[in-house]
PDB file of C-alpha atoms in Angstrom:
ATOM      1  CA  MET H  25     -63.061  15.626 -24.386  1.00 55.00           C
ATOM      2  CA  LYS H  26     -61.440  15.433 -27.208  1.00 69.00           C
ATOM      3  CA  ASP H  27     -58.939  17.552 -28.579  1.00 76.00           C
ATOM      4  CA  LYS H  28     -60.369  19.893 -31.220  1.00 87.00           C
ATOM      5  CA  THR H  29     -57.041  20.189 -32.901  1.00 94.00           C
ATOM      6  CA  ARG H  30     -57.655  19.161 -36.809  1.00 96.00           C
ATOM      7  CA  ILE H  31     -55.283  16.367 -38.369  1.00 97.00           C
ATOM      8  CA  LEU H  32     -55.222  14.803 -41.281  1.00 97.00           C
ATOM      9  CA  VAL H  33     -53.666  11.934 -42.172  1.00 97.00           C
ATOM     10  CA  THR H  34     -52.766  11.448 -46.104  1.00 96.00           C
ATOM     11  CA  GLY H  35     -52.203   8.765 -48.312  1.00 94.00           C
ATOM     12  CA  GLY H  36     -49.806   5.722 -47.441  1.00 93.00           C
ATOM     13  CA  ASP H  37     -50.628   2.356 -46.528  1.00 92.00           C
ATOM     14  CA  MET H  38     -52.188   0.816 -44.044  1.00 92.00           C
ATOM     15  CA  ARG H  39     -50.282   2.254 -41.077  1.00 94.00           C
ATOM     16  CA  GLN H  40     -51.576   5.148 -41.786  1.00 95.00           C
ATOM     17  CA  ILE H  41     -55.099   4.215 -41.433  1.00 95.00           C
ATOM     18  CA  TYR H  42     -53.833   2.459 -38.006  1.00 95.00           C
ATOM     19  CA  CYS H  43     -52.069   5.966 -37.298  1.00 96.00           C
ATOM     20  CA  ALA H  44     -55.142   7.867 -37.759  1.00 96.00           C
ATOM     21  CA  GLU H  45     -57.246   5.641 -35.431  1.00 95.00           C
ATOM     22  CA  LYS H  46     -54.943   5.928 -32.657  1.00 96.00           C
ATOM     23  CA  LEU H  47     -54.644   9.719 -33.446  1.00 96.00           C
ATOM     24  CA  SER H  48     -58.575  10.154 -33.157  1.00 95.00           C
ATOM     25  CA  ALA H  49     -58.681   8.757 -30.278  1.00 94.00           C
ATOM     26  CA  VAL H  50     -57.357  12.332 -28.989  1.00 95.00           C
ATOM     27  CA  TYR H  51     -57.748  14.782 -31.684  1.00 96.00           C
ATOM     28  CA  ASP H  52     -60.609  15.785 -34.448  1.00 95.00           C
ATOM     29  CA  THR H  53     -58.628  12.836 -37.291  1.00 96.00           C
ATOM     30  CA  TYR H  54     -60.401  12.481 -40.947  1.00 96.00           C
ATOM     31  CA  VAL H  55     -58.089  10.528 -43.736  1.00 96.00           C
ATOM     32  CA  MET H  56     -57.390  11.225 -47.774  1.00 96.00           C
ATOM     33  CA  GLY H  57     -56.409   8.475 -50.116  1.00 95.00           C
ATOM     34  CA  PHE H  58     -58.269   5.862 -48.608  1.00 93.00           C
ATOM     35  CA  PRO H  59     -61.628   4.552 -50.418  1.00 87.00           C
ATOM     36  CA  ALA H  60     -64.255   3.104 -47.939  1.00 80.00           C
ATOM     37  CA  GLY H  61     -63.318  -0.262 -48.889  1.00 81.00           C
ATOM     38  CA  SER H  62     -59.928   0.028 -47.880  1.00 83.00           C
ATOM     39  CA  ILE H  63     -60.934   1.047 -44.066  1.00 85.00           C
ATOM     40  CA  PRO H  64     -61.140  -1.907 -41.825  1.00 83.00           C
ATOM     41  CA  GLU H  65     -65.088  -2.114 -40.747  1.00 77.00           C
ATOM     42  CA  LYS H  66     -63.715  -1.639 -37.189  1.00 80.00           C
ATOM     43  CA  THR H  67     -61.939   1.508 -37.856  1.00 81.00           C
ATOM     44  CA  ASN H  68     -64.504   4.701 -36.989  1.00 80.00           C
ATOM     45  CA  LEU H  69     -62.678   7.743 -39.162  1.00 89.00           C
ATOM     46  CA  LYS H  70     -63.534  10.258 -40.877  1.00 91.00           C
ATOM     47  CA  GLN H  71     -63.332  11.270 -44.621  1.00 92.00           C
ATOM     48  CA  ALA H  72     -60.920  14.093 -45.626  1.00 93.00           C
ATOM     49  CA  VAL H  73     -63.092  17.731 -45.455  1.00 91.00           C
ATOM     50  CA  THR H  74     -61.546  19.234 -48.747  1.00 91.00           C
ATOM     51  CA  ASP H  75     -64.401  22.035 -49.653  1.00 89.00           C
ATOM     52  CA  SER H  76     -62.990  24.508 -46.798  1.00 90.00           C
ATOM     53  CA  ASN H  77     -59.236  25.619 -46.824  1.00 92.00           C
ATOM     54  CA  GLY H  78     -57.174  26.249 -43.302  1.00 93.00           C
ATOM     55  CA  PHE H  79     -58.998  23.190 -41.930  1.00 94.00           C
ATOM     56  CA  TYR H  80     -56.095  21.472 -40.926  1.00 96.00           C
ATOM     57  CA  ASP H  81     -54.220  22.421 -37.997  1.00 97.00           C
ATOM     58  CA  PHE H  82     -51.450  19.068 -38.859  1.00 97.00           C
ATOM     59  CA  VAL H  83     -51.079  17.166 -41.965  1.00 98.00           C
ATOM     60  CA  VAL H  84     -49.467  13.568 -41.234  1.00 98.00           C
ATOM     61  CA  LEU H  85     -47.830  12.704 -44.950  1.00 97.00           C
ATOM     62  CA  PRO H  86     -46.760   8.373 -45.516  1.00 94.00           C
ATOM     63  CA  VAL H  87     -43.306   6.758 -45.621  1.00 91.00           C
ATOM     64  CA  PRO H  88     -42.257   8.056 -48.532  1.00 90.00           C
ATOM     65  CA  PRO H  89     -44.060  11.165 -48.571  1.00 95.00           C
ATOM     66  CA  LEU H  90     -44.147  11.332 -52.434  1.00 94.00           C
ATOM     67  CA  ASP H  91     -44.450   8.724 -55.551  1.00 92.00           C
ATOM     68  CA  GLU H  92     -42.253   8.861 -59.113  1.00 90.00           C
ATOM     69  CA  ASN H  93     -44.814  11.500 -60.279  1.00 91.00           C
ATOM     70  CA  GLY H  94     -44.377  13.544 -57.398  1.00 93.00           C
ATOM     71  CA  SER H  95     -47.722  13.259 -55.989  1.00 95.00           C
ATOM     72  CA  ILE H  96     -48.737  12.141 -52.709  1.00 96.00           C
ATOM     73  CA  SER H  97     -47.940   8.917 -52.085  1.00 95.00           C
ATOM     74  CA  ALA H  98     -51.576   7.126 -51.989  1.00 94.00           C
ATOM     75  CA  PRO H  99     -51.753   3.313 -53.678  1.00 93.00           C
ATOM     76  CA  PHE H 100     -54.628   2.796 -51.891  1.00 93.00           C
ATOM     77  CA  SER H 101     -56.325   5.822 -54.228  1.00 92.00           C
ATOM     78  CA  ASP H 102     -57.356   5.447 -57.455  1.00 89.00           C
ATOM     79  CA  THR H 103     -56.673   9.412 -57.977  1.00 91.00           C
ATOM     80  CA  GLU H 104     -53.496  11.082 -57.473  1.00 94.00           C
ATOM     81  CA  ILE H 105     -53.698  13.432 -54.821  1.00 96.00           C
ATOM     82  CA  ASN H 106     -51.677  17.026 -55.615  1.00 95.00           C
ATOM     83  CA  PRO H 107     -49.516  18.003 -53.091  1.00 95.00           C
ATOM     84  CA  ASP H 108     -50.713  21.611 -53.661  1.00 95.00           C
ATOM     85  CA  THR H 109     -54.196  19.854 -52.557  1.00 94.00           C
ATOM     86  CA  ILE H 110     -52.606  19.548 -49.169  1.00 96.00           C
ATOM     87  CA  ARG H 111     -51.397  22.910 -48.852  1.00 96.00           C
ATOM     88  CA  LYS H 112     -54.865  24.872 -49.334  1.00 96.00           C
ATOM     89  CA  LEU H 113     -56.210  21.959 -46.651  1.00 96.00           C
ATOM     90  CA  LEU H 114     -53.230  23.272 -44.240  1.00 96.00           C
ATOM     91  CA  LYS H 115     -53.888  26.124 -42.200  1.00 96.00           C
ATOM     92  CA  PRO H 116     -51.118  29.088 -42.767  1.00 94.00           C
ATOM     93  CA  ASP H 117     -48.892  28.644 -39.408  1.00 93.00           C
ATOM     94  CA  GLY H 118     -49.992  24.357 -39.930  1.00 96.00           C
ATOM     95  CA  VAL H 119     -47.440  21.397 -39.501  1.00 97.00           C
ATOM     96  CA  VAL H 120     -46.815  18.836 -41.740  1.00 97.00           C
ATOM     97  CA  PHE H 121     -45.292  15.487 -40.566  1.00 97.00           C
ATOM     98  CA  VAL H 122     -43.356  13.697 -43.051  1.00 96.00           C
ATOM     99  CA  GLY H 123     -42.178   9.848 -43.187  1.00 89.00           C
ATOM    100  CA  LYS H 124     -38.666  10.381 -45.089  1.00 86.00           C
ATOM    101  CA  TYR H 125     -38.431  13.289 -45.802  1.00 89.00           C
ATOM    102  CA  ASP H 126     -38.059  15.081 -49.113  1.00 88.00           C
ATOM    103  CA  LYS H 127     -36.366  18.202 -49.990  1.00 91.00           C
ATOM    104  CA  LYS H 128     -39.325  18.367 -52.521  1.00 92.00           C
ATOM    105  CA  LEU H 129     -41.743  19.523 -49.477  1.00 94.00           C
ATOM    106  CA  SER H 130     -39.631  22.541 -49.252  1.00 94.00           C
ATOM    107  CA  ASP H 131     -41.015  23.982 -51.970  1.00 94.00           C
ATOM    108  CA  ILE H 132     -44.620  22.674 -51.490  1.00 94.00           C
ATOM    109  CA  PHE H 133     -44.906  23.903 -48.369  1.00 96.00           C
ATOM    110  CA  PRO H 134     -42.273  27.016 -47.859  1.00 95.00           C
ATOM    111  CA  ASP H 135     -44.139  28.759 -45.051  1.00 93.00           C
ATOM    112  CA  ASN H 136     -44.787  25.502 -42.999  1.00 96.00           C
ATOM    113  CA  LYS H 137     -42.777  23.575 -40.546  1.00 96.00           C
ATOM    114  CA  ILE H 138     -41.948  20.377 -41.953  1.00 97.00           C
ATOM    115  CA  ILE H 139     -40.838  17.543 -39.262  1.00 97.00           C
ATOM    116  CA  ASP H 140     -39.599  14.336 -40.375  1.00 96.00           C
ATOM    117  CA  TYR H 141     -41.465  11.597 -37.387  1.00 96.00           C
ATOM    118  CA  MET H 142     -39.319   8.870 -38.965  1.00 92.00           C
ATOM    119  CA  LYS H 143     -36.115  10.853 -37.777  1.00 91.00           C
ATOM    120  CA  CYS H 144     -37.525  10.567 -34.104  1.00 93.00           C
ATOM    121  CA  GLU H 145     -35.420   8.643 -31.810  1.00 91.00           C
ATOM    122  CA  ASP H 146     -38.253   7.164 -29.969  1.00 92.00           C
ATOM    123  CA  LEU H 147     -40.009   6.065 -33.246  1.00 94.00           C
ATOM    124  CA  SER H 148     -36.460   4.642 -34.391  1.00 90.00           C
ATOM    125  CA  LEU H 149     -36.218   2.250 -31.194  1.00 91.00           C
ATOM    126  CA  LYS H 150     -39.776   0.844 -31.326  1.00 93.00           C
ATOM    127  CA  ASN H 151     -39.543   0.507 -34.782  1.00 92.00           C
ATOM    128  CA  ALA H 152     -36.858  -1.806 -34.445  1.00 94.00           C
ATOM    129  CA  ILE H 153     -38.693  -4.725 -33.045  1.00 94.00           C
ATOM    130  CA  PRO H 154     -40.700  -5.237 -36.209  1.00 94.00           C
ATOM    131  CA  THR H 155     -38.337  -4.748 -38.525  1.00 95.00           C
ATOM    132  CA  ALA H 156     -35.867  -7.142 -36.867  1.00 96.00           C
ATOM    133  CA  GLU H 157     -38.913 -10.058 -36.192  1.00 96.00           C
ATOM    134  CA  GLY H 158     -39.893  -9.200 -40.087  1.00 96.00           C
ATOM    135  CA  ALA H 159     -36.579  -9.848 -41.040  1.00 97.00           C
ATOM    136  CA  VAL H 160     -36.418 -13.211 -39.028  1.00 97.00           C
ATOM    137  CA  GLU H 161     -39.948 -13.904 -40.680  1.00 97.00           C
ATOM    138  CA  ILE H 162     -38.467 -13.522 -44.406  1.00 97.00           C
ATOM    139  CA  ALA H 163     -35.305 -15.605 -43.354  1.00 98.00           C
ATOM    140  CA  LEU H 164     -37.183 -18.553 -41.975  1.00 97.00           C
ATOM    141  CA  ASN H 165     -39.163 -18.322 -45.114  1.00 97.00           C
ATOM    142  CA  GLU H 166     -36.327 -18.293 -47.867  1.00 97.00           C
ATOM    143  CA  LEU H 167     -34.003 -20.853 -46.020  1.00 97.00           C
ATOM    144  CA  PRO H 168     -33.841 -24.125 -46.308  1.00 96.00           C
ATOM    145  CA  VAL H 169     -32.360 -25.125 -43.027  1.00 97.00           C
ATOM    146  CA  THR H 170     -32.962 -23.946 -39.630  1.00 97.00           C
ATOM    147  CA  LEU H 171     -32.139 -21.090 -38.016  1.00 98.00           C
ATOM    148  CA  ASN H 172     -30.911 -23.282 -34.922  1.00 98.00           C
ATOM    149  CA  GLY H 173     -27.438 -23.985 -35.167  1.00 97.00           C
ATOM    150  CA  LEU H 174     -26.703 -21.873 -38.192  1.00 97.00           C
ATOM    151  CA  GLU H 175     -24.296 -19.451 -39.144  1.00 97.00           C
ATOM    152  CA  VAL H 176     -25.151 -15.968 -38.996  1.00 98.00           C
ATOM    153  CA  LEU H 177     -23.521 -12.780 -39.584  1.00 98.00           C
ATOM    154  CA  ILE H 178     -24.720  -9.349 -38.275  1.00 98.00           C
ATOM    155  CA  VAL H 179     -23.392  -6.497 -39.942  1.00 97.00           C
ATOM    156  CA  GLY H 180     -24.065  -3.154 -37.277  1.00 95.00           C
ATOM    157  CA  MET H 181     -24.398  -3.517 -33.740  1.00 94.00           C
ATOM    158  CA  GLY H 182     -27.158  -0.806 -33.984  1.00 93.00           C
ATOM    159  CA  ARG H 183     -31.021  -0.747 -32.805  1.00 93.00           C
ATOM    160  CA  ILE H 184     -31.502  -3.133 -35.236  1.00 95.00           C
ATOM    161  CA  GLY H 185     -28.486  -5.347 -35.147  1.00 95.00           C
ATOM    162  CA  THR H 186     -29.223  -5.357 -31.223  1.00 95.00           C
ATOM    163  CA  SER H 187     -32.679  -6.046 -31.946  1.00 95.00           C
ATOM    164  CA  LEU H 188     -31.673  -9.438 -34.563  1.00 97.00           C
ATOM    165  CA  ALA H 189     -29.547 -10.753 -32.005  1.00 96.00           C
ATOM    166  CA  GLU H 190     -31.383 -11.038 -29.430  1.00 96.00           C
ATOM    167  CA  ILE H 191     -33.857 -12.551 -31.861  1.00 97.00           C
ATOM    168  CA  LEU H 192     -31.534 -15.246 -33.301  1.00 97.00           C
ATOM    169  CA  LYS H 193     -29.957 -16.007 -29.942  1.00 96.00           C
ATOM    170  CA  GLY H 194     -33.500 -17.341 -28.566  1.00 96.00           C
ATOM    171  CA  PHE H 195     -33.529 -19.623 -32.316  1.00 97.00           C
ATOM    172  CA  GLY H 196     -29.657 -21.268 -30.670  1.00 97.00           C
ATOM    173  CA  SER H 197     -28.252 -18.909 -33.815  1.00 97.00           C
ATOM    174  CA  ASN H 198     -24.327 -18.892 -33.740  1.00 97.00           C
ATOM    175  CA  ILE H 199     -24.532 -14.981 -34.421  1.00 97.00           C
ATOM    176  CA  THR H 200     -21.326 -12.883 -35.314  1.00 97.00           C
ATOM    177  CA  VAL H 201     -21.748  -9.288 -35.513  1.00 97.00           C
ATOM    178  CA  ALA H 202     -19.535  -7.165 -37.734  1.00 97.00           C
ATOM    179  CA  VAL H 203     -18.905  -3.610 -36.157  1.00 96.00           C
ATOM    180  CA  HIS H 204     -16.507  -0.698 -37.956  1.00 93.00           C
ATOM    181  CA  ASN H 205     -14.679   0.016 -34.105  1.00 93.00           C
ATOM    182  CA  GLU H 206     -14.669  -0.714 -30.627  1.00 94.00           C
ATOM    183  CA  LYS H 207     -17.961   0.762 -29.081  1.00 93.00           C
ATOM    184  CA  GLY H 208     -19.653  -1.618 -31.393  1.00 92.00           C
ATOM    185  CA  SER H 209     -17.075  -5.132 -30.357  1.00 95.00           C
ATOM    186  CA  ALA H 210     -17.555  -3.372 -26.580  1.00 95.00           C
ATOM    187  CA  LYS H 211     -21.726  -3.894 -26.852  1.00 93.00           C
ATOM    188  CA  ALA H 212     -21.339  -6.951 -29.186  1.00 94.00           C
ATOM    189  CA  ARG H 213     -19.268  -8.435 -26.272  1.00 94.00           C
ATOM    190  CA  MET H 214     -21.140  -6.789 -23.246  1.00 93.00           C
ATOM    191  CA  ALA H 215     -24.956  -9.213 -25.047  1.00 90.00           C
ATOM    192  CA  GLY H 216     -22.861 -12.150 -25.457  1.00 92.00           C
ATOM    193  CA  ILE H 217     -21.858 -12.143 -29.317  1.00 94.00           C
ATOM    194  CA  ARG H 218     -18.997 -13.158 -31.156  1.00 95.00           C
ATOM    195  CA  PRO H 219     -17.754  -9.342 -32.163  1.00 96.00           C
ATOM    196  CA  VAL H 220     -15.613  -8.819 -35.684  1.00 96.00           C
ATOM    197  CA  PHE H 221     -14.427  -5.400 -36.952  1.00 96.00           C
ATOM    198  CA  THR H 222     -15.987  -5.717 -40.718  1.00 94.00           C
ATOM    199  CA  ASP H 223     -12.307  -5.791 -42.430  1.00 91.00           C
ATOM    200  CA  LYS H 224     -11.773  -8.890 -40.634  1.00 91.00           C
ATOM    201  CA  MET H 225     -14.618 -10.452 -41.206  1.00 92.00           C
ATOM    202  CA  ASP H 226     -14.289 -14.193 -42.953  1.00 92.00           C
ATOM    203  CA  THR H 227     -17.121 -15.413 -45.488  1.00 94.00           C
ATOM    204  CA  ASP H 228     -18.153 -18.549 -43.695  1.00 94.00           C
ATOM    205  CA  TYR H 229     -22.321 -18.342 -43.203  1.00 97.00           C
ATOM    206  CA  LYS H 230     -24.923 -19.324 -44.627  1.00 97.00           C
ATOM    207  CA  LEU H 231     -27.254 -16.422 -43.350  1.00 98.00           C
ATOM    208  CA  VAL H 232     -26.029 -12.354 -43.392  1.00 98.00           C
ATOM    209  CA  PHE H 233     -27.872  -9.421 -41.864  1.00 98.00           C
ATOM    210  CA  ASN H 234     -27.030  -5.969 -42.998  1.00 97.00           C
ATOM    211  CA  THR H 235     -28.017  -2.959 -41.352  1.00 96.00           C
ATOM    212  CA  VAL H 236     -25.585  -0.601 -42.232  1.00 94.00           C
ATOM    213  CA  PRO H 237     -26.116   2.130 -44.809  1.00 92.00           C
ATOM    214  CA  GLU H 238     -23.392   2.003 -46.838  1.00 92.00           C
ATOM    215  CA  MET H 239     -21.130  -0.128 -49.329  1.00 94.00           C
ATOM    216  CA  ILE H 240     -19.662  -3.072 -47.293  1.00 95.00           C
ATOM    217  CA  PHE H 241     -20.552  -6.119 -49.460  1.00 96.00           C
ATOM    218  CA  ASN H 242     -18.884  -4.737 -52.994  1.00 96.00           C
ATOM    219  CA  THR H 243     -17.488  -7.317 -55.463  1.00 96.00           C
ATOM    220  CA  ASP H 244     -14.655  -8.786 -53.757  1.00 96.00           C
ATOM    221  CA  LEU H 245     -16.208  -9.482 -51.161  1.00 96.00           C
ATOM    222  CA  LEU H 246     -19.292 -11.013 -52.337  1.00 97.00           C
ATOM    223  CA  LYS H 247     -17.082 -13.666 -54.411  1.00 96.00           C
ATOM    224  CA  ARG H 248     -15.888 -14.838 -51.162  1.00 96.00           C
ATOM    225  CA  PHE H 249     -19.337 -16.068 -49.942  1.00 97.00           C
ATOM    226  CA  SER H 250     -20.844 -19.157 -50.824  1.00 95.00           C
ATOM    227  CA  ASP H 251     -23.592 -19.401 -53.326  1.00 94.00           C
ATOM    228  CA  ASP H 252     -26.214 -20.715 -51.064  1.00 95.00           C
ATOM    229  CA  THR H 253     -25.956 -17.481 -48.375  1.00 97.00           C
ATOM    230  CA  LEU H 254     -28.450 -15.604 -48.193  1.00 98.00           C
ATOM    231  CA  PHE H 255     -28.056 -11.931 -47.826  1.00 98.00           C
ATOM    232  CA  ILE H 256     -31.069  -9.934 -46.580  1.00 98.00           C
ATOM    233  CA  ASP H 257     -30.110  -5.777 -46.358  1.00 97.00           C
ATOM    234  CA  LEU H 258     -32.492  -3.934 -44.094  1.00 96.00           C
ATOM    235  CA  ALA H 259     -30.537  -0.785 -44.508  1.00 93.00           C
ATOM    236  CA  SER H 260     -32.161   2.313 -45.953  1.00 86.00           C
ATOM    237  CA  LYS H 261     -30.757   3.571 -49.238  1.00 82.00           C
ATOM    238  CA  PRO H 262     -28.153   3.406 -50.690  1.00 87.00           C
ATOM    239  CA  GLY H 263     -28.204   0.090 -48.712  1.00 91.00           C
ATOM    240  CA  GLY H 264     -24.883  -1.921 -48.293  1.00 95.00           C
ATOM    241  CA  ILE H 265     -24.699  -4.428 -50.974  1.00 96.00           C
ATOM    242  CA  ASP H 266     -23.629  -4.018 -54.058  1.00 96.00           C
ATOM    243  CA  PHE H 267     -26.888  -5.231 -55.982  1.00 95.00           C
ATOM    244  CA  LYS H 268     -25.754  -5.769 -59.637  1.00 95.00           C
ATOM    245  CA  SER H 269     -22.716  -7.616 -58.924  1.00 96.00           C
ATOM    246  CA  ALA H 270     -24.637  -9.969 -56.687  1.00 96.00           C
ATOM    247  CA  THR H 271     -26.926 -10.714 -59.447  1.00 95.00           C
ATOM    248  CA  ILE H 272     -24.160 -11.490 -61.847  1.00 96.00           C
ATOM    249  CA  LEU H 273     -22.656 -13.623 -59.497  1.00 97.00           C
ATOM    250  CA  GLY H 274     -25.572 -15.388 -58.565  1.00 96.00           C
ATOM    251  CA  LYS H 275     -25.719 -14.387 -55.196  1.00 97.00           C
ATOM    252  CA  LYS H 276     -29.217 -14.009 -53.275  1.00 96.00           C
ATOM    253  CA  VAL H 277     -29.706 -11.192 -52.101  1.00 97.00           C
ATOM    254  CA  ILE H 278     -33.244  -9.704 -50.824  1.00 97.00           C
ATOM    255  CA  TRP H 279     -33.697  -5.575 -50.041  1.00 95.00           C
ATOM    256  CA  ALA H 280     -36.150  -5.600 -47.215  1.00 94.00           C
ATOM    257  CA  LEU H 281     -36.921  -2.021 -47.003  1.00 88.00           C
ATOM    258  CA  GLY H 282     -40.034  -0.788 -45.059  1.00 86.00           C
ATOM    259  CA  ILE H 283     -40.990  -4.168 -42.977  1.00 91.00           C
ATOM    260  CA  PRO H 284     -42.563  -2.415 -40.113  1.00 89.00           C
ATOM    261  CA  GLY H 285     -45.927  -0.996 -42.922  1.00 87.00           C
ATOM    262  CA  LYS H 286     -45.551  -4.894 -44.349  1.00 88.00           C
ATOM    263  CA  THR H 287     -45.382  -7.139 -41.365  1.00 89.00           C
ATOM    264  CA  ALA H 288     -46.976  -5.069 -38.136  1.00 92.00           C
ATOM    265  CA  PRO H 289     -49.143  -2.257 -39.797  1.00 93.00           C
ATOM    266  CA  VAL H 290     -51.358  -2.042 -36.963  1.00 94.00           C
ATOM    267  CA  THR H 291     -47.870  -1.858 -34.484  1.00 95.00           C
ATOM    268  CA  SER H 292     -45.676   0.350 -36.552  1.00 94.00           C
ATOM    269  CA  GLY H 293     -49.016   2.488 -37.388  1.00 95.00           C
ATOM    270  CA  GLU H 294     -49.456   2.953 -33.205  1.00 96.00           C
ATOM    271  CA  PHE H 295     -45.782   3.593 -33.136  1.00 96.00           C
ATOM    272  CA  ILE H 296     -45.891   6.735 -35.327  1.00 96.00           C
ATOM    273  CA  ALA H 297     -49.343   8.323 -33.853  1.00 97.00           C
ATOM    274  CA  GLU H 298     -47.702   7.951 -30.443  1.00 97.00           C
ATOM    275  CA  THR H 299     -44.809  10.201 -32.008  1.00 97.00           C
ATOM    276  CA  ILE H 300     -46.711  12.492 -33.831  1.00 97.00           C
ATOM    277  CA  ALA H 301     -48.754  12.718 -30.741  1.00 96.00           C
ATOM    278  CA  GLY H 302     -45.508  13.996 -28.537  1.00 95.00           C
ATOM    279  CA  ILE H 303     -44.460  16.305 -31.056  1.00 95.00           C
ATOM    280  CA  ILE H 304     -48.072  18.336 -30.700  1.00 95.00           C
ATOM    281  CA  ARG H 305     -47.774  17.879 -26.861  1.00 92.00           C
ATOM    282  CA  GLU H 306     -44.614  19.564 -26.461  1.00 89.00           C
ATOM    283  CA  ARG H 307     -45.609  22.224 -29.401  1.00 81.00           C
ATOM    284  CA  SER H 308     -48.593  23.241 -27.120  1.00 75.00           C
ATOM    285  CA  PHE H 309     -46.440  23.385 -24.030  1.00 66.00           C
ATOM    286  CA  SER H 310     -43.651  25.503 -25.179  1.00 53.00           C
TER     287      SER H 310
END
């Protein structure tokens, strides 16, 4: 028997559609910001009920939740979605799930709990794989050479860096990982990868992946790399590469944000749904 909890999934890219579809197997789920033609025929999603205030127990906002105009980010919608409209549809004690918290949301939903699902550890772990796979796909499309035997530098040995290293090992790449401390160095050695500290790394690489969201590749460092080196920055804002300097120096840099939603929307959407469903279950038990 389906749970009577009502969930509104609002705006976003195709991840939100597959998130809603996954949630609809358990909860009474509705979508807003997706005209009928943008929803795959195989899904059986219901359009939002908008004429009844206080109708929904939970609202799921996208990644990112707001656009540059302060409206709900809804690239598929022909009309803007006013956040105040969503607030009125939410129950007074309803919960707002967001992908990457924006402080403006606290003003919009002052009386509701706001949960950033992108900060949940389980979702970060799951998203590391499609992010790494998408990054390698970008490299394959952009490079004029094979990854086999290629000298590759990965900056950071976190979740994404580790996933990248495992994939690239399968291609036969010669991998070096730049780390900040001994813990990262030990982790790299355990994975069979050569570590180097970020302040000691050389520049003889044809492919560089950055996963660390802090400025590492400044003008002086970028100058030391060959002009045919491809840089792929996977770090969230502000990133780890001085993009202005890279452009002036003629370096090829791709800032690959939001890869899971672009290369694996089904998997990524289902991961988001699993995370949200887990939080809802925890709240019901507490």
